[in-house]
Structure formats: structure tokens, C-alpha cells
PDB file of C-alpha atoms and ligand atoms in Angstrom:
ATOM      1  CA  MET A   1      -3.689  -4.693   2.446  1.00  0.00           C
ATOM      2  CA  GLN A   2      -1.685  -5.698   5.583  1.00  0.00           C
ATOM      3  CA  GLU A   3       1.953  -6.053   2.751  1.00  0.00           C
ATOM      4  CA  LEU A   4       1.330  -2.503   2.400  1.00  0.00           C
ATOM      5  CA  GLU A   5       0.671  -1.277   5.699  1.00  0.00           C
ATOM      6  CA  GLU A   6       3.867  -2.682   6.897  1.00  0.00           C
ATOM      7  CA  ARG A   7       6.126  -1.237   3.522  1.00  0.00           C
ATOM      8  CA  ILE A   8       4.703   2.320   4.993  1.00  0.00           C
ATOM      9  CA  GLN A   9       5.654   1.261   8.444  1.00  0.00           C
ATOM     10  CA  SER A  10       9.382   0.292   7.568  1.00  0.00           C
ATOM     11  CA  GLU A  11      10.097   2.408   4.581  1.00  0.00           C
ATOM     12  CA  GLY A  12       8.137   5.164   5.421  1.00  0.00           C
ATOM     13  CA  THR A  13       9.086   8.826   6.842  1.00  0.00           C
ATOM     14  CA  VAL A  14       6.594  11.402   8.119  1.00  0.00           C
ATOM     15  CA  LYS A  15       7.245  14.484   6.828  1.00  0.00           C
ATOM     16  CA  ALA A  16       5.781  18.665   8.174  1.00  0.00           C
ATOM     17  CA  GLY A  17       2.740  19.188   7.163  1.00  0.00           C
ATOM     18  CA  ASN A  18       0.923  15.412   7.469  1.00  0.00           C
ATOM     19  CA  VAL A  19       2.958  14.883   3.890  1.00  0.00           C
ATOM     20  CA  LEU A  20       4.225  10.605   4.182  1.00  0.00           C
ATOM     21  CA  LYS A  21       7.230   9.630   2.406  1.00  0.00           C
ATOM     22  CA  VAL A  22       7.519   6.788   0.607  1.00  0.00           C
ATOM     23  CA  ASP A  23       9.568   6.977  -3.107  1.00  0.00           C
ATOM     24  CA  ALA A  24      11.046   3.533  -2.008  1.00  0.00           C
ATOM     25  CA  PHE A  25       8.450   1.982  -3.109  1.00  0.00           C
ATOM     26  CA  LEU A  26       5.699   3.758  -4.245  1.00  0.00           C
ATOM     27  CA  ASN A  27       6.368   7.442  -5.696  1.00  0.00           C
ATOM     28  CA  HIS A  28      10.155   7.742  -7.126  1.00  0.00           C
ATOM     29  CA  GLN A  29      11.636   4.286  -6.973  1.00  0.00           C
ATOM     30  CA  CYS A  30       8.276   1.424  -7.716  1.00  0.00           C
ATOM     31  CA  ASP A  31       7.764  -2.031  -6.253  1.00  0.00           C
ATOM     32  CA  VAL A  32       6.014  -3.278  -9.707  1.00  0.00           C
ATOM     33  CA  ARG A  33       5.172  -6.991  -7.789  1.00  0.00           C
ATOM     34  CA  LEU A  34       3.919  -4.528  -5.116  1.00  0.00           C
ATOM     35  CA  PHE A  35       2.360  -2.681  -8.032  1.00  0.00           C
ATOM     36  CA  ASP A  36       0.970  -5.456  -9.576  1.00  0.00           C
ATOM     37  CA  ARG A  37      -0.942  -6.406  -6.454  1.00  0.00           C
ATOM     38  CA  MET A  38      -2.639  -3.068  -5.471  1.00  0.00           C
ATOM     39  CA  GLY A  39      -4.029  -4.075  -9.093  1.00  0.00           C
ATOM     40  CA  SER A  40      -5.307  -6.967  -8.310  1.00  0.00           C
ATOM     41  CA  ALA A  41      -6.851  -6.218  -4.596  1.00  0.00           C
ATOM     42  CA  TRP A  42      -9.016  -2.570  -6.639  1.00  0.00           C
ATOM     43  CA  ALA A  43      -9.583  -6.158  -9.379  1.00  0.00           C
ATOM     44  CA  ALA A  44     -11.410  -8.021  -6.419  1.00  0.00           C
ATOM     45  CA  HIS A  45     -13.145  -4.977  -5.036  1.00  0.00           C
ATOM     46  CA  PHE A  46     -14.566  -3.667  -8.276  1.00  0.00           C
ATOM     47  CA  ALA A  47     -15.082  -7.181 -10.216  1.00  0.00           C
ATOM     48  CA  GLY A  48     -17.826  -7.328 -12.458  1.00  0.00           C
ATOM     49  CA  LYS A  49     -18.089  -3.443 -13.176  1.00  0.00           C
ATOM     50  CA  HIS A  50     -17.403  -3.341 -15.949  1.00  0.00           C
ATOM     51  CA  ILE A  51     -14.865  -1.157 -16.645  1.00  0.00           C
ATOM     52  CA  THR A  52     -13.706   0.054 -19.934  1.00  0.00           C
ATOM     53  CA  LYS A  53     -11.533   2.504 -19.222  1.00  0.00           C
ATOM     54  CA  ILE A  54      -8.837   3.707 -15.712  1.00  0.00           C
ATOM     55  CA  LEU A  55      -8.128   7.270 -15.200  1.00  0.00           C
ATOM     56  CA  THR A  56      -5.915   8.287 -13.238  1.00  0.00           C
ATOM     57  CA  ILE A  57      -3.333  11.948 -12.883  1.00  0.00           C
ATOM     58  CA  GLU A  58       0.088  12.265 -14.105  1.00  0.00           C
ATOM     59  CA  ALA A  59       2.886  11.998 -12.255  1.00  0.00           C
ATOM     60  CA  SER A  60       3.208   8.810 -10.165  1.00  0.00           C
ATOM     61  CA  GLY A  61      -0.608   7.278 -10.185  1.00  0.00           C
ATOM     62  CA  ILE A  62       0.954   6.778 -14.204  1.00  0.00           C
ATOM     63  CA  GLY A  63       2.569   3.496 -13.116  1.00  0.00           C
ATOM     64  CA  ILE A  64       0.108   2.750 -10.719  1.00  0.00           C
ATOM     65  CA  ALA A  65      -2.765   2.180 -13.475  1.00  0.00           C
ATOM     66  CA  ALA A  66      -0.656   0.930 -15.789  1.00  0.00           C
ATOM     67  CA  ILE A  67       0.068  -2.365 -13.896  1.00  0.00           C
ATOM     68  CA  ALA A  68      -3.448  -2.331 -12.403  1.00  0.00           C
ATOM     69  CA  ALA A  69      -5.127  -2.021 -15.852  1.00  0.00           C
ATOM     70  CA  GLN A  70      -3.490  -5.706 -16.346  1.00  0.00           C
ATOM     71  CA  HIS A  71      -5.825  -6.841 -13.621  1.00  0.00           C
ATOM     72  CA  PHE A  72      -8.847  -5.426 -16.065  1.00  0.00           C
ATOM     73  CA  GLY A  73      -8.338  -7.079 -19.019  1.00  0.00           C
ATOM     74  CA  SER A  74      -5.212  -4.905 -20.279  1.00  0.00           C
ATOM     75  CA  ILE A  75      -7.794  -1.711 -21.135  1.00  0.00           C
ATOM     76  CA  PRO A  76      -6.627   2.019 -21.922  1.00  0.00           C
ATOM     77  CA  VAL A  77      -5.048   4.411 -19.048  1.00  0.00           C
ATOM     78  CA  ILE A  78      -5.985   7.185 -19.543  1.00  0.00           C
ATOM     79  CA  PHE A  79      -4.100  10.655 -17.686  1.00  0.00           C
ATOM     80  CA  ALA A  80      -5.092  13.836 -16.992  1.00  0.00           C
ATOM     81  CA  LYS A  81      -1.969  15.640 -17.683  1.00  0.00           C
ATOM     82  CA  LYS A  82      -0.996  19.448 -15.347  1.00  0.00           C
ATOM     83  CA  THR A  83       0.572  21.414 -17.545  1.00  0.00           C
ATOM     84  CA  ARG A  84      -1.395  22.341 -21.051  1.00  0.00           C
ATOM     85  CA  SER A  85       1.770  21.431 -23.912  1.00  0.00           C
ATOM     86  CA  ARG A  86       1.958  21.855 -27.863  1.00  0.00           C
ATOM     87  CA  ASN A  87       0.982  18.536 -28.005  1.00  0.00           C
ATOM     88  CA  LEU A  88      -2.367  18.309 -25.668  1.00  0.00           C
ATOM     89  CA  ASP A  89      -4.214  19.654 -29.170  1.00  0.00           C
ATOM     90  CA  GLY A  90      -8.558  19.995 -29.571  1.00  0.00           C
ATOM     91  CA  ALA A  91     -11.194  19.954 -27.079  1.00  0.00           C
ATOM     92  CA  LEU A  92     -10.466  19.051 -23.414  1.00  0.00           C
ATOM     93  CA  TYR A  93     -11.662  18.341 -20.796  1.00  0.00           C
ATOM     94  CA  THR A  94     -10.690  20.255 -17.692  1.00  0.00           C
ATOM     95  CA  ALA A  95     -11.012  21.001 -13.780  1.00  0.00           C
ATOM     96  CA  LYS A  96      -8.183  22.800 -11.464  1.00  0.00           C
ATOM     97  CA  VAL A  97      -7.274  20.966  -9.180  1.00  0.00           C
ATOM     98  CA  HIS A  98      -5.727  22.254  -5.877  1.00  0.00           C
ATOM     99  CA  SER A  99      -1.892  20.408  -5.493  1.00  0.00           C
ATOM    100  CA  PHE A 100      -2.157  19.228  -1.936  1.00  0.00           C
ATOM    101  CA  THR A 101       2.005  18.790  -1.728  1.00  0.00           C
ATOM    102  CA  LYS A 102       2.859  21.951  -4.312  1.00  0.00           C
ATOM    103  CA  ASP A 103       0.271  24.077  -2.494  1.00  0.00           C
ATOM    104  CA  ILE A 104      -0.497  25.504  -5.984  1.00  0.00           C
ATOM    105  CA  THR A 105      -3.623  25.067  -8.086  1.00  0.00           C
ATOM    106  CA  TYR A 106      -3.591  23.108 -11.697  1.00  0.00           C
ATOM    107  CA  ASP A 107      -5.663  22.788 -14.756  1.00  0.00           C
ATOM    108  CA  VAL A 108      -6.263  19.617 -15.178  1.00  0.00           C
ATOM    109  CA  GLN A 109      -7.089  18.177 -18.609  1.00  0.00           C
ATOM    110  CA  LEU A 110      -7.962  15.687 -20.375  1.00  0.00           C
ATOM    111  CA  SER A 111      -8.041  15.001 -24.518  1.00  0.00           C
ATOM    112  CA  LYS A 112     -11.895  14.586 -24.637  1.00  0.00           C
ATOM    113  CA  LYS A 113     -11.226  11.622 -27.984  1.00  0.00           C
ATOM    114  CA  PHE A 114     -10.147   9.439 -24.602  1.00  0.00           C
ATOM    115  CA  LEU A 115     -13.457  10.043 -22.859  1.00  0.00           C
ATOM    116  CA  GLY A 116     -17.217  10.043 -23.675  1.00  0.00           C
ATOM    117  CA  PRO A 117     -20.972   8.343 -23.020  1.00  0.00           C
ATOM    118  CA  GLN A 118     -19.781   4.942 -23.699  1.00  0.00           C
ATOM    119  CA  ASP A 119     -17.416   4.525 -21.160  1.00  0.00           C
ATOM    120  CA  THR A 120     -16.838   3.434 -17.685  1.00  0.00           C
ATOM    121  CA  VAL A 121     -14.355   4.634 -15.415  1.00  0.00           C
ATOM    122  CA  LEU A 122     -12.216   3.352 -12.515  1.00  0.00           C
ATOM    123  CA  ILE A 123     -10.186   6.388 -11.197  1.00  0.00           C
ATOM    124  CA  LEU A 124      -6.529   5.306  -8.684  1.00  0.00           C
ATOM    125  CA  ASP A 125      -4.021   7.143  -7.686  1.00  0.00           C
ATOM    126  CA  ASP A 126      -1.317   7.239  -4.760  1.00  0.00           C
ATOM    127  CA  PHE A 127      -2.515   9.296  -2.464  1.00  0.00           C
ATOM    128  CA  LEU A 128      -5.695  10.737  -0.831  1.00  0.00           C
ATOM    129  CA  ALA A 129      -5.665  13.639   1.471  1.00  0.00           C
ATOM    130  CA  ARG A 130      -8.136  16.365   0.812  1.00  0.00           C
ATOM    131  CA  GLY A 131      -9.245  15.221  -2.367  1.00  0.00           C
ATOM    132  CA  GLN A 132      -9.065  17.162  -4.689  1.00  0.00           C
ATOM    133  CA  ALA A 133      -7.428  15.725  -7.857  1.00  0.00           C
ATOM    134  CA  LEU A 134      -9.963  13.263  -7.266  1.00  0.00           C
ATOM    135  CA  LEU A 135     -13.098  16.012  -6.785  1.00  0.00           C
ATOM    136  CA  GLY A 136     -11.279  17.199 -10.086  1.00  0.00           C
ATOM    137  CA  LEU A 137     -11.205  14.048 -12.173  1.00  0.00           C
ATOM    138  CA  ILE A 138     -14.186  12.944 -10.693  1.00  0.00           C
ATOM    139  CA  ASP A 139     -15.774  16.332 -12.158  1.00  0.00           C
ATOM    140  CA  ILE A 140     -14.490  15.134 -16.064  1.00  0.00           C
ATOM    141  CA  VAL A 141     -16.097  12.111 -15.415  1.00  0.00           C
ATOM    142  CA  ARG A 142     -19.073  13.511 -15.267  1.00  0.00           C
ATOM    143  CA  GLN A 143     -17.939  15.980 -18.511  1.00  0.00           C
ATOM    144  CA  ALA A 144     -17.558  13.248 -20.745  1.00  0.00           C
ATOM    145  CA  GLY A 145     -21.112  11.890 -19.770  1.00  0.00           C
ATOM    146  CA  ALA A 146     -19.312   8.999 -18.703  1.00  0.00           C
ATOM    147  CA  GLN A 147     -20.386   5.906 -15.757  1.00  0.00           C
ATOM    148  CA  CYS A 148     -17.622   6.373 -12.947  1.00  0.00           C
ATOM    149  CA  ALA A 149     -17.379   2.691 -10.886  1.00  0.00           C
ATOM    150  CA  GLY A 150     -15.175   4.538  -8.905  1.00  0.00           C
ATOM    151  CA  CYS A 151     -12.193   5.541  -7.084  1.00  0.00           C
ATOM    152  CA  GLY A 152      -9.007   3.062  -6.018  1.00  0.00           C
ATOM    153  CA  ILE A 153      -6.206   5.118  -3.913  1.00  0.00           C
ATOM    154  CA  VAL A 154      -3.135   3.234  -2.222  1.00  0.00           C
ATOM    155  CA  ILE A 155      -2.644   5.257   0.686  1.00  0.00           C
ATOM    156  CA  GLU A 156      -5.542   6.927   2.293  1.00  0.00           C
ATOM    157  CA  LYS A 157      -5.282  10.061   5.145  1.00  0.00           C
ATOM    158  CA  GLN A 158      -8.718   9.872   6.499  1.00  0.00           C
ATOM    159  CA  GLN A 159      -7.382  12.314   9.017  1.00  0.00           C
ATOM    160  CA  GLN A 160      -7.735  15.254   6.138  1.00  0.00           C
ATOM    161  CA  GLY A 161     -11.492  14.977   4.691  1.00  0.00           C
ATOM    162  CA  GLY A 162     -10.592  13.241   1.245  1.00  0.00           C
ATOM    163  CA  GLY A 163     -12.387  10.646   1.675  1.00  0.00           C
ATOM    164  CA  ALA A 164     -15.681  11.318   3.510  1.00  0.00           C
ATOM    165  CA  LEU A 165     -15.838  14.545  -0.026  1.00  0.00           C
ATOM    166  CA  VAL A 166     -15.305  11.705  -2.791  1.00  0.00           C
ATOM    167  CA  ARG A 167     -18.318   9.189  -0.797  1.00  0.00           C
ATOM    168  CA  ALA A 168     -20.740  12.443  -0.460  1.00  0.00           C
ATOM    169  CA  ALA A 169     -19.798  13.244  -4.292  1.00  0.00           C
ATOM    170  CA  GLY A 170     -21.371   9.967  -4.516  1.00  0.00           C
ATOM    171  CA  VAL A 171     -18.417   7.708  -4.957  1.00  0.00           C
ATOM    172  CA  ARG A 172     -17.237   5.014  -4.169  1.00  0.00           C
ATOM    173  CA  LEU A 173     -13.778   4.822  -2.805  1.00  0.00           C
ATOM    174  CA  GLU A 174     -11.382   1.448  -2.313  1.00  0.00           C
ATOM    175  CA  SER A 175      -8.309   2.474  -0.229  1.00  0.00           C
ATOM    176  CA  LEU A 176      -6.183  -0.244   0.670  1.00  0.00           C
ATOM    177  CA  ALA A 177      -3.969   1.457   2.978  1.00  0.00           C
ATOM    178  CA  VAL A 178      -6.278   3.951   5.688  1.00  0.00           C
ATOM    179  CA  ILE A 179      -3.880   6.032   7.270  1.00  0.00           C
ATOM    180  CA  ALA A 180      -5.526   7.892  11.264  1.00  0.00           C
ATOM    181  CA  SER A 181      -2.710   9.812  11.833  1.00  0.00           C
ATOM    182  CA  LEU A 182       0.656  10.584  11.215  1.00  0.00           C
ATOM    183  CA  GLU A 183       1.025  12.448  14.832  1.00  0.00           C
ATOM    184  CA  ASN A 184       4.900  12.610  16.544  1.00  0.00           C
ATOM    185  CA  ASP A 185       6.479  10.898  12.965  1.00  0.00           C
ATOM    186  CA  THR A 186       3.736   7.927  13.622  1.00  0.00           C
ATOM    187  CA  VAL A 187       1.982   6.675  11.512  1.00  0.00           C
ATOM    188  CA  THR A 188      -1.199   4.870  13.099  1.00  0.00           C
ATOM    189  CA  PHE A 189      -3.686   2.941  10.782  1.00  0.00           C
ATOM    190  CA  ALA A 190      -7.690   3.829  10.776  1.00  0.00           C
ATOM    191  CA  GLN A 191      -8.855   0.396  12.958  1.00  0.00           C
TER     192      GLN A 191
HETATM  193  P1  5GP B 201      -6.057  15.768  -1.935  1.00  0.00           P
HETATM  194  O1  5GP B 201      -5.961  16.678  -4.344  1.00  0.00           O
HETATM  195  O2  5GP B 201      -6.441  14.659  -2.067  1.00  0.00           O
HETATM  196  O3  5GP B 201      -5.592  16.579  -1.526  1.00  0.00           O
HETATM  197  O4  5GP B 201      -3.631  15.101  -2.612  1.00  0.00           O
HETATM  198  C1  5GP B 201      -3.319  13.735  -3.488  1.00  0.00           C
HETATM  199  C2  5GP B 201      -2.063  14.856  -4.275  1.00  0.00           C
HETATM  200  O5  5GP B 201      -1.481  14.883  -3.727  1.00  0.00           O
HETATM  201  C3  5GP B 201      -1.994  13.343  -4.823  1.00  0.00           C
HETATM  202  O6  5GP B 201      -2.559  13.116  -5.519  1.00  0.00           O
HETATM  203  C4  5GP B 201      -0.071  13.211  -4.383  1.00  0.00           C
HETATM  204  O7  5GP B 201       0.145  12.640  -5.510  1.00  0.00           O
HETATM  205  C5  5GP B 201      -0.144  13.811  -3.215  1.00  0.00           C
HETATM  206  N1  5GP B 201      -0.551  13.928  -2.174  1.00  0.00           N
HETATM  207  C6  5GP B 201      -1.512  14.516  -1.036  1.00  0.00           C
HETATM  208  N2  5GP B 201      -0.806  14.012   0.252  1.00  0.00           N
HETATM  209  C7  5GP B 201       0.385  13.265  -0.160  1.00  0.00           C
HETATM  210  C8  5GP B 201       1.692  12.537   1.300  1.00  0.00           C
HETATM  211  O8  5GP B 201       1.041  12.383   2.478  1.00  0.00           O
HETATM  212  N3  5GP B 201       2.990  12.545   0.166  1.00  0.00           N
HETATM  213  C9  5GP B 201       2.454  12.422  -0.775  1.00  0.00           C
HETATM  214  N4  5GP B 201       4.437  11.915  -1.346  1.00  0.00           N
HETATM  215  N5  5GP B 201       1.743  12.265  -2.045  1.00  0.00           N
HETATM  216  C10 5GP B 201       0.872  12.838  -0.703  1.00  0.00           C
END
């Protein structure tokens, strides 16, 4: 997505450890018009898939998924939670996810009442690095006996291998911007 690549080039900053900071439009301040066009792009990629729910993970995925859902007939958005709380009761699907940016492992959880075999799920998230977040969400969809229509990612960092793992798991992946390298503090997109 050309517009997204331009925003990354003009507003993104490269941090140590292969991290791209895009908090001016994606991870802190949210450009909802851009989110809307991202939703439209995923809707074109997944047209005709009869998606019934969008699944994401807190926190940054929620805003992206909520805007994108409007391009899928305003279907429900569900998000996996990273911490247990008193509000999260009843039976849960759980999966272990190692966070790339925080370097800790979460037990991500989703209430069983919101996902089941009748669902066809689109998974959305902001970044794809080593693929742990997506593989955890794919695992939850499989535990539920639901269909996974695929994954939509805003920024894939191809050099970290997560995309290859997701595709090897037999899951379709549509990334709106694909980065090949962040070396020398320079963003290089994949061709
Ligand atoms: P993965 O599980 O694929 O290794 O990492 C994906 C998750 O880590 C995303 O949900 C995102 O929150 C975070 N993440 C990974 N790389 C980056 C990055 O370069 N910048 C930011 N802002 N978040 C990232």
C-alpha cells in the first residue's frame, strides 16, 4: 500500500533491535482515515470469504480491527487479552505468546463464548516480526474449531521470518507494507 509506505518513510523511526516506531499514526496516535483505507484494502483481499468475526490482540490491534470491521459488514471484533482479570470469567481459549518488543511470554486468552465452529475468522494485527502473536491467535482459532480465512498485517518485517512461519502453517497472509531491512536506520521495502 503506497500511502502506508510513504507514511513509514516520513514518520517512522528505526530503533535498536529491529524495531520500527510508528507511533505518530499507528501505535499511539491513530490516523483513523488511514485505518479506514487499510480496512478497505483487506476487504478487497478477502472478498467473498464470508468472514463472521475479526480476531486481534490487545492493545494496538483493537483500533485497527474495529475500523476495518466496518468494511466487512460491521461484524464483531474480538481481541485476545494478555492478562487475567476478574472480568474474564468462564471457559477460555489460551495460547502462549512471546512478545517481541517486551521480551516476555504472555498466556493470551479469549472467552470461549465468543468463538466457535460456526465462525470464519480474519486475524488482524499491527506488526508481524517473528510470528509469535499470529501463531498464538491461529492456535486459538483452531482450538475453537473455527475456519481461519487468513491474516491481515499492517507492517510485516520480512527479515524476521514470521511471515514464512505463518504461511508454512497453511494460513493466507496479506501484509499492507512489507519491510525487507531496517539496517543502518534505513527502511527498505521488499520488492
Ligand atoms: P511477533 O509476535 O510477530 O514476533 O511480533 C508481533 C507483535 O510485536 C505485534 O503485535 C507488535 O505489537 C509487536 N511488534 C513487533 N515488531 C514491532 C515493531 O517493529 N514495532 C512495533 N511498534 N511493534 C512491534
